[in-house]
């Protein structure tokens, strides 16, 4: 079975072609970073206009790279939400239109489920149940996944998402956008013990996160040193990154141990972070937990994970195509 995946929830236009759940034939992502970087963040109106221009060429490019055409496609999987409404509408309406005209069924996919199942794009696949940490620009959440369609939210951020905190700190330090990759690069040259930034553990049994206090602490530190002849940007980045990652790793591992779940999965753009991957690996090893890491290209927004989630959901449950369905801005999971 061939699934065409389409993703346009934020600022990446993406399309992919997946054969069953076993072979990714094409995975194309068109990034809008250059357009948004001068604003220090995504400008929704520009994002949706750019999706409009790129959606068709990107879908055609994915089909071309896969050596297929629309007649070969059995299922269209498209991101239905959460995300920016204007951006989502471009991909969703495009997918529904193709489906309506060609008769190929389409399935709307929760973007979060895409991240939760992106690990199935890898050769080494986890068995259920697993604990998943999903960290991106829009979310920082811990889930218990018991099956493809049963993923229970255990905790989520109460304010900024981890990726959002990286982006805001980068903007504050005038480093550029998106902040995660830049901050993590600068952090490799810095001392993570230089500043003792706060960790918000919240209630001891809570799997929720909070990163807004940490971001404010970085702002205060920066204000104190910004008139110095040399600003210790690398040290600030390293100390900030260390504080975020310590909390992410501790809460994820605690969830696995407390619920007696042996498998841990990462997903979302921030899980491309080397320091997070390394720390999570070390701590999981200490506790004899099995860690499953998607390759970085499947961590950030992509349509391969949407194709995979659509295919797996379609296989698991009865599905009726609904052309009246609409996009949604908040995840339906939990
Ligand atoms: O999953 P994603 O591509 O889009 C969303 O759904 O949000 O994640 C993008 C987020 C951005 O906030 C970006 O700064 C962050 O992921 N990110 C990283 C890294 N690469 C991307 N954060 C920390 N370290 C990285 N290496």
Tab-separated table of C-alpha atoms and ligand atoms in Angstrom:
chain	number	residue	atom	x	y	z
A	1	UNK	CA	0.000	0.000	0.000
A	2	UNK	CA	1.339	3.455	-0.938
A	3	UNK	CA	0.647	6.423	1.347
A	4	UNK	CA	1.207	10.032	0.318
A	5	UNK	CA	1.934	12.134	3.435
A	6	UNK	CA	1.356	15.913	3.473
A	7	UNK	CA	2.413	18.252	6.294
A	8	UNK	CA	1.928	22.045	6.554
A	9	UNK	CA	1.151	22.689	10.235
A	10	UNK	CA	3.664	25.481	10.809
A	11	UNK	CA	6.500	26.760	8.613
A	12	UNK	CA	7.639	23.653	6.725
A	13	UNK	CA	5.870	22.395	3.610
A	14	UNK	CA	6.498	18.670	3.361
A	15	UNK	CA	5.436	15.622	1.367
A	16	UNK	CA	6.478	11.978	1.540
A	17	UNK	CA	5.669	8.650	-0.078
A	18	UNK	CA	5.673	5.551	2.128
A	19	UNK	CA	5.324	1.919	1.064
A	20	UNK	CA	3.378	0.041	3.778
A	21	UNK	CA	5.164	0.774	7.055
A	22	UNK	CA	8.448	-0.514	5.757
A	23	UNK	CA	9.983	1.645	3.030
A	24	UNK	CA	10.138	5.405	2.707
A	25	UNK	CA	10.322	6.143	-1.034
A	26	UNK	CA	10.549	9.936	-0.779
A	27	UNK	CA	10.689	12.566	1.945
A	28	UNK	CA	10.765	16.214	0.832
A	29	UNK	CA	10.770	19.220	3.174
A	30	UNK	CA	10.728	22.845	2.065
A	31	UNK	CA	11.819	25.056	4.948
A	32	UNK	CA	10.666	28.675	5.363
A	33	UNK	CA	13.449	29.531	7.847
A	34	UNK	CA	14.926	32.146	5.528
A	35	UNK	CA	11.576	33.968	5.311
A	36	UNK	CA	10.916	34.032	9.063
A	37	UNK	CA	14.441	34.410	10.452
A	38	UNK	CA	14.520	38.211	10.148
A	39	UNK	CA	11.407	38.375	12.362
A	40	UNK	CA	12.894	36.047	15.034
A	41	UNK	CA	9.898	33.702	14.772
A	42	UNK	CA	7.184	32.402	12.469
A	43	UNK	CA	4.860	35.031	10.942
A	44	UNK	CA	1.589	33.097	10.398
A	45	UNK	CA	0.375	35.082	7.376
A	46	UNK	CA	3.708	34.681	5.568
A	47	UNK	CA	3.758	30.978	6.463
A	48	UNK	CA	0.353	30.238	4.920
A	49	UNK	CA	1.073	32.287	1.796
A	50	UNK	CA	4.337	30.418	1.290
A	51	UNK	CA	2.611	27.044	1.791
A	52	UNK	CA	0.195	28.027	-0.990
A	53	UNK	CA	3.099	28.592	-3.361
A	54	UNK	CA	5.040	25.454	-2.434
A	55	UNK	CA	2.481	22.747	-1.690
A	56	UNK	CA	1.945	21.573	-5.262
A	57	UNK	CA	5.626	21.575	-6.346
A	58	UNK	CA	6.587	19.750	-3.128
A	59	UNK	CA	3.950	17.032	-3.555
A	60	UNK	CA	4.968	16.625	-7.209
A	61	UNK	CA	8.637	16.450	-6.199
A	62	UNK	CA	7.896	13.706	-3.647
A	63	UNK	CA	5.955	11.678	-6.223
A	64	UNK	CA	8.750	12.202	-8.768
A	65	UNK	CA	11.490	11.106	-6.348
A	66	UNK	CA	9.428	8.031	-5.424
A	67	UNK	CA	9.024	7.227	-9.142
A	68	UNK	CA	5.227	7.251	-8.721
A	69	UNK	CA	2.245	9.297	-9.796
A	70	UNK	CA	-1.092	9.987	-8.114
A	71	UNK	CA	-2.688	6.929	-9.752
A	72	UNK	CA	-0.336	4.712	-7.724
A	73	UNK	CA	-1.350	6.223	-4.363
A	74	UNK	CA	-3.754	4.253	-2.121
A	75	UNK	CA	-4.095	6.665	0.812
A	76	UNK	CA	-3.425	10.355	1.479
A	77	UNK	CA	-2.429	11.164	5.079
A	78	UNK	CA	-2.488	14.844	5.940
A	79	UNK	CA	-1.884	16.868	9.093
A	80	UNK	CA	-5.258	18.097	10.393
A	81	UNK	CA	-3.911	19.842	13.539
A	82	UNK	CA	-2.593	21.143	15.838
A	83	UNK	CA	-0.787	24.103	14.337
A	84	UNK	CA	-1.372	27.479	12.720
A	85	UNK	CA	-4.870	27.441	11.222
A	86	UNK	CA	-3.879	29.260	8.016
A	87	UNK	CA	-0.960	26.894	7.440
A	88	UNK	CA	-2.965	23.765	8.247
A	89	UNK	CA	-5.763	24.792	5.878
A	90	UNK	CA	-3.414	24.852	2.886
A	91	UNK	CA	-2.255	21.241	3.255
A	92	UNK	CA	-5.612	19.942	4.483
A	93	UNK	CA	-7.690	21.527	1.693
A	94	UNK	CA	-5.120	20.459	-0.882
A	95	UNK	CA	-5.292	16.838	0.348
A	96	UNK	CA	-9.095	16.852	0.500
A	97	UNK	CA	-9.290	18.292	-3.024
A	98	UNK	CA	-7.009	15.620	-4.481
A	99	UNK	CA	-8.968	12.976	-2.610
A	100	UNK	CA	-12.314	14.329	-3.853
A	101	UNK	CA	-11.210	14.528	-7.465
A	102	UNK	CA	-9.325	11.217	-7.651
A	103	UNK	CA	-11.333	9.118	-5.188
A	104	UNK	CA	-8.186	8.233	-3.218
A	105	UNK	CA	-9.241	8.129	0.465
A	106	UNK	CA	-7.650	10.685	2.750
A	107	UNK	CA	-7.068	10.515	6.508
A	108	UNK	CA	-6.523	13.505	8.824
A	109	UNK	CA	-3.624	12.987	11.236
A	110	UNK	CA	-2.915	14.669	14.578
A	111	UNK	CA	0.577	16.148	14.182
A	112	UNK	CA	1.397	15.027	17.722
A	113	UNK	CA	0.593	11.430	16.780
A	114	UNK	CA	3.013	11.831	13.877
A	115	UNK	CA	5.787	12.683	16.346
A	116	UNK	CA	4.719	9.836	18.675
A	117	UNK	CA	4.907	7.298	15.831
A	118	UNK	CA	7.881	8.746	13.911
A	119	UNK	CA	10.066	6.087	15.537
A	120	UNK	CA	8.361	3.464	13.308
A	121	UNK	CA	10.251	4.995	10.354
A	122	UNK	CA	13.387	3.451	11.873
A	123	UNK	CA	14.577	-0.147	11.491
A	124	UNK	CA	14.733	-0.552	15.269
A	125	UNK	CA	11.062	-0.209	16.282
A	126	UNK	CA	9.775	-0.274	19.853
A	127	UNK	CA	7.008	-2.561	21.041
A	128	UNK	CA	4.088	-1.117	23.005
A	129	UNK	CA	3.858	0.173	25.665
A	130	UNK	CA	6.388	2.992	25.593
A	131	UNK	CA	6.912	6.342	27.252
A	132	UNK	CA	7.375	9.147	24.716
A	133	UNK	CA	8.847	12.567	25.275
A	134	UNK	CA	7.682	14.910	22.501
A	135	UNK	CA	9.517	18.219	22.514
A	136	UNK	CA	9.090	20.776	19.747
A	137	UNK	CA	8.389	24.458	19.177
A	138	UNK	CA	4.747	23.939	20.083
A	139	UNK	CA	4.827	21.281	22.784
A	140	UNK	CA	6.726	19.558	25.567
A	141	UNK	CA	4.722	16.518	26.563
A	142	UNK	CA	5.162	13.072	28.051
A	143	UNK	CA	2.863	10.304	26.807
A	144	UNK	CA	2.200	6.686	27.664
A	145	UNK	CA	1.623	4.937	24.312
A	146	UNK	CA	-0.184	1.605	24.666
A	147	UNK	CA	-1.092	1.181	20.989
A	148	UNK	CA	-1.202	3.252	17.801
A	149	UNK	CA	-4.532	4.745	18.807
A	150	UNK	CA	-4.130	4.739	22.610
A	151	UNK	CA	-1.619	7.393	23.630
A	152	UNK	CA	-2.330	8.932	27.019
A	153	UNK	CA	-0.973	12.331	27.995
A	154	UNK	CA	0.883	12.178	31.333
A	155	UNK	CA	2.205	15.734	31.459
A	156	UNK	CA	2.719	18.813	29.335
A	157	UNK	CA	4.222	22.253	29.523
A	158	UNK	CA	2.226	24.800	31.486
A	159	UNK	CA	3.738	27.724	29.564
A	160	UNK	CA	6.525	27.748	26.963
A	161	UNK	CA	7.396	24.602	25.023
A	162	UNK	CA	11.077	23.571	25.207
A	163	UNK	CA	11.697	24.558	21.564
A	164	UNK	CA	9.924	27.856	22.116
A	165	UNK	CA	12.249	28.533	25.086
A	166	UNK	CA	15.277	27.786	22.849
A	167	UNK	CA	13.871	30.128	20.177
A	168	UNK	CA	13.116	32.928	22.662
A	169	UNK	CA	16.543	32.682	24.316
A	170	UNK	CA	18.196	32.826	20.884
A	171	UNK	CA	16.141	35.912	20.014
A	172	UNK	CA	17.105	37.542	23.319
A	173	UNK	CA	20.784	36.809	22.698
A	174	UNK	CA	20.369	38.032	19.090
A	175	UNK	CA	21.546	34.712	17.685
A	176	UNK	CA	18.918	34.152	14.971
A	177	UNK	CA	16.067	31.756	14.184
A	178	UNK	CA	15.330	28.877	14.681
A	179	UNK	CA	17.054	29.102	18.048
A	180	UNK	CA	17.474	25.428	18.967
A	181	UNK	CA	20.256	24.476	16.541
A	182	UNK	CA	22.113	27.795	17.103
A	183	UNK	CA	21.908	27.706	20.908
A	184	UNK	CA	22.990	24.051	20.987
A	185	UNK	CA	25.958	24.845	18.713
A	186	UNK	CA	27.055	27.771	20.889
A	187	UNK	CA	26.574	25.570	23.976
A	188	UNK	CA	29.246	23.130	22.769
A	189	UNK	CA	31.851	25.885	23.385
A	190	UNK	CA	30.429	26.951	26.752
A	191	UNK	CA	30.554	25.903	30.392
A	192	UNK	CA	27.221	24.445	31.497
A	193	UNK	CA	28.047	25.118	35.167
A	194	UNK	CA	28.776	28.827	34.588
A	195	UNK	CA	25.244	29.928	35.572
A	196	UNK	CA	22.929	28.080	37.888
A	197	UNK	CA	19.628	28.660	36.091
A	198	UNK	CA	16.446	27.487	37.848
A	199	UNK	CA	14.821	24.107	37.187
A	200	UNK	CA	11.034	24.068	37.594
A	201	UNK	CA	10.317	20.614	39.033
A	202	UNK	CA	6.746	21.663	40.003
A	203	UNK	CA	4.890	19.217	42.275
A	204	UNK	CA	7.004	16.122	42.976
A	205	UNK	CA	4.505	13.771	41.280
A	206	UNK	CA	3.881	16.060	38.315
A	207	UNK	CA	5.040	15.236	34.807
A	208	UNK	CA	4.250	18.802	33.714
A	209	UNK	CA	6.953	21.220	32.627
A	210	UNK	CA	7.456	24.967	32.948
A	211	UNK	CA	10.174	26.868	31.099
A	212	UNK	CA	9.047	30.489	31.344
A	213	UNK	CA	10.905	31.123	34.649
A	214	UNK	CA	14.102	29.773	33.136
A	215	UNK	CA	13.718	32.075	30.141
A	216	UNK	CA	13.238	35.058	32.498
A	217	UNK	CA	16.335	34.016	34.478
A	218	UNK	CA	18.342	34.052	31.224
A	219	UNK	CA	16.981	37.541	30.494
A	220	UNK	CA	18.087	38.783	33.950
A	221	UNK	CA	21.527	37.265	33.534
A	222	UNK	CA	21.889	38.768	30.077
A	223	UNK	CA	20.796	42.209	31.336
A	224	UNK	CA	23.490	42.011	34.040
A	225	UNK	CA	26.326	41.217	31.630
A	226	UNK	CA	25.242	42.848	28.382
A	227	UNK	CA	27.436	45.931	28.857
A	228	UNK	CA	30.551	43.854	29.531
A	229	UNK	CA	33.205	43.959	26.821
A	230	UNK	CA	32.743	40.227	26.281
A	231	UNK	CA	29.297	38.728	26.835
A	232	UNK	CA	29.572	35.035	27.844
A	233	UNK	CA	27.049	33.913	25.225
A	234	UNK	CA	28.444	30.380	24.979
A	235	UNK	CA	28.268	29.907	28.756
A	236	UNK	CA	24.699	31.251	28.898
A	237	UNK	CA	23.683	28.881	26.079
A	238	UNK	CA	25.366	25.879	27.729
A	239	UNK	CA	23.877	26.611	31.174
A	240	UNK	CA	20.399	27.219	29.717
A	241	UNK	CA	20.496	24.058	27.595
A	242	UNK	CA	21.714	22.006	30.562
A	243	UNK	CA	18.820	23.259	32.731
A	244	UNK	CA	16.178	22.411	30.082
A	245	UNK	CA	17.594	18.975	29.389
A	246	UNK	CA	18.061	17.971	33.012
A	247	UNK	CA	14.316	18.433	33.654
A	248	UNK	CA	13.213	16.778	30.367
A	249	UNK	CA	15.334	13.689	31.007
A	250	UNK	CA	14.534	13.356	34.723
A	251	UNK	CA	10.755	13.545	34.229
A	252	UNK	CA	10.735	11.136	31.270
A	253	UNK	CA	12.799	8.522	33.084
A	254	UNK	CA	10.716	8.954	36.225
A	255	UNK	CA	7.529	8.300	34.209
A	256	UNK	CA	9.018	5.099	32.759
A	257	UNK	CA	10.179	3.826	36.159
A	258	UNK	CA	6.991	4.775	37.978
A	259	UNK	CA	4.734	3.092	35.383
A	260	UNK	CA	7.037	0.102	34.931
A	261	UNK	CA	7.474	0.744	31.202
A	262	UNK	CA	10.760	-0.390	29.732
A	263	UNK	CA	10.782	1.465	26.397
A	264	UNK	CA	11.436	5.188	25.971
A	265	UNK	CA	10.950	7.099	22.697
A	266	UNK	CA	11.881	10.667	21.750
A	267	UNK	CA	10.224	12.868	19.136
A	268	UNK	CA	9.824	16.496	18.020
A	269	UNK	CA	12.334	19.082	16.823
A	270	UNK	CA	14.187	19.466	20.134
A	271	UNK	CA	14.927	15.729	20.191
A	272	UNK	CA	17.410	16.438	17.380
A	273	UNK	CA	19.513	18.095	20.116
A	274	UNK	CA	22.785	16.172	20.620
A	275	UNK	CA	23.044	16.947	24.329
A	276	UNK	CA	19.484	15.710	24.949
A	277	UNK	CA	20.097	12.519	22.957
A	278	UNK	CA	23.386	11.823	24.776
A	279	UNK	CA	22.038	12.560	28.268
A	280	UNK	CA	18.865	10.540	27.698
A	281	UNK	CA	20.977	7.611	26.436
A	282	UNK	CA	23.200	7.698	29.524
A	283	UNK	CA	20.360	7.977	32.049
A	284	UNK	CA	18.277	5.273	30.307
A	285	UNK	CA	21.294	2.961	30.364
A	286	UNK	CA	21.755	3.600	34.100
A	287	UNK	CA	18.177	2.467	34.697
A	288	UNK	CA	18.213	-0.425	32.175
A	289	UNK	CA	15.617	1.309	29.976
A	290	UNK	CA	15.601	0.785	26.200
A	291	UNK	CA	15.845	4.082	24.310
A	292	UNK	CA	14.565	4.551	20.749
A	293	UNK	CA	15.747	7.666	18.899
A	294	UNK	CA	14.439	8.765	15.494
A	295	UNK	CA	17.067	10.180	13.134
A	296	UNK	CA	17.170	14.013	13.305
A	297	UNK	CA	15.328	14.419	9.954
A	298	UNK	CA	12.336	12.566	11.461
A	299	UNK	CA	12.430	14.687	14.649
A	300	UNK	CA	11.735	18.067	13.041
A	301	UNK	CA	8.520	18.555	11.064
A	302	UNK	CA	8.246	16.147	8.142
A	303	UNK	CA	5.581	14.342	6.135
A	304	UNK	CA	7.145	10.870	6.500
A	305	UNK	CA	5.873	10.656	10.085
A	306	UNK	CA	2.412	11.843	8.964
A	307	UNK	CA	2.331	9.151	6.258
A	308	UNK	CA	3.408	6.540	8.848
A	309	UNK	CA	0.809	7.636	11.431
A	310	UNK	CA	-1.929	7.776	8.762
A	311	UNK	CA	-1.026	4.312	7.474
A	312	UNK	CA	-0.910	2.763	10.965
A	313	UNK	CA	-4.228	4.361	12.043
A	314	UNK	CA	-5.912	3.360	8.786
A	315	UNK	CA	-4.778	-0.240	9.381
A	316	UNK	CA	-5.905	-0.303	12.977
A	317	UNK	CA	-9.433	1.050	12.749
A	318	UNK	CA	-12.445	1.484	10.482
A	319	UNK	CA	-12.226	4.850	8.790
A	320	UNK	CA	-14.814	6.801	6.801
A	321	UNK	CA	-13.676	9.681	4.604
A	322	UNK	CA	-15.330	12.918	5.735
A	323	UNK	CA	-15.113	15.869	3.357
A	324	UNK	CA	-16.757	18.181	5.914
A	325	UNK	CA	-13.894	17.695	8.421
A	326	UNK	CA	-12.010	20.839	9.459
A	327	UNK	CA	-8.556	21.597	10.850
A	328	UNK	CA	-7.965	22.122	14.587
A	329	UNK	CA	-5.438	24.254	16.473
A	330	UNK	CA	-5.023	22.086	19.611
A	331	UNK	CA	-4.016	18.437	19.730
A	332	UNK	CA	-6.864	16.002	20.317
A	333	UNK	CA	-4.511	13.679	22.231
A	334	UNK	CA	-5.128	14.185	25.926
B	1	LIG	O1	9.066	19.671	15.546
B	1	LIG	P1	9.506	20.969	14.961
B	1	LIG	O2	10.250	20.933	13.650
B	1	LIG	O3	8.296	21.944	14.730
B	1	LIG	C1	7.264	22.089	15.631
B	1	LIG	O4	6.272	21.307	15.522
B	1	LIG	O5	7.413	22.964	16.505
B	1	LIG	O6	10.372	21.702	16.070
B	1	LIG	C2	10.939	22.947	15.867
B	1	LIG	C3	11.563	23.359	17.174
B	1	LIG	C4	12.107	24.775	17.151
B	1	LIG	O7	11.692	25.425	18.331
B	1	LIG	C5	13.622	24.577	17.116
B	1	LIG	O8	14.326	25.628	17.733
B	1	LIG	C6	13.766	23.274	17.888
B	1	LIG	O9	12.679	22.501	17.495
B	1	LIG	N1	15.023	22.578	17.558
B	1	LIG	C7	15.999	22.343	18.450
B	1	LIG	C8	17.051	21.718	17.745
B	1	LIG	N2	16.669	21.582	16.438
B	1	LIG	C9	15.413	22.105	16.355
B	1	LIG	N3	16.069	22.635	19.751
B	1	LIG	C10	17.209	22.312	20.403
B	1	LIG	N4	18.272	21.727	19.788
B	1	LIG	C11	18.228	21.411	18.475
B	1	LIG	N5	19.295	20.834	17.891
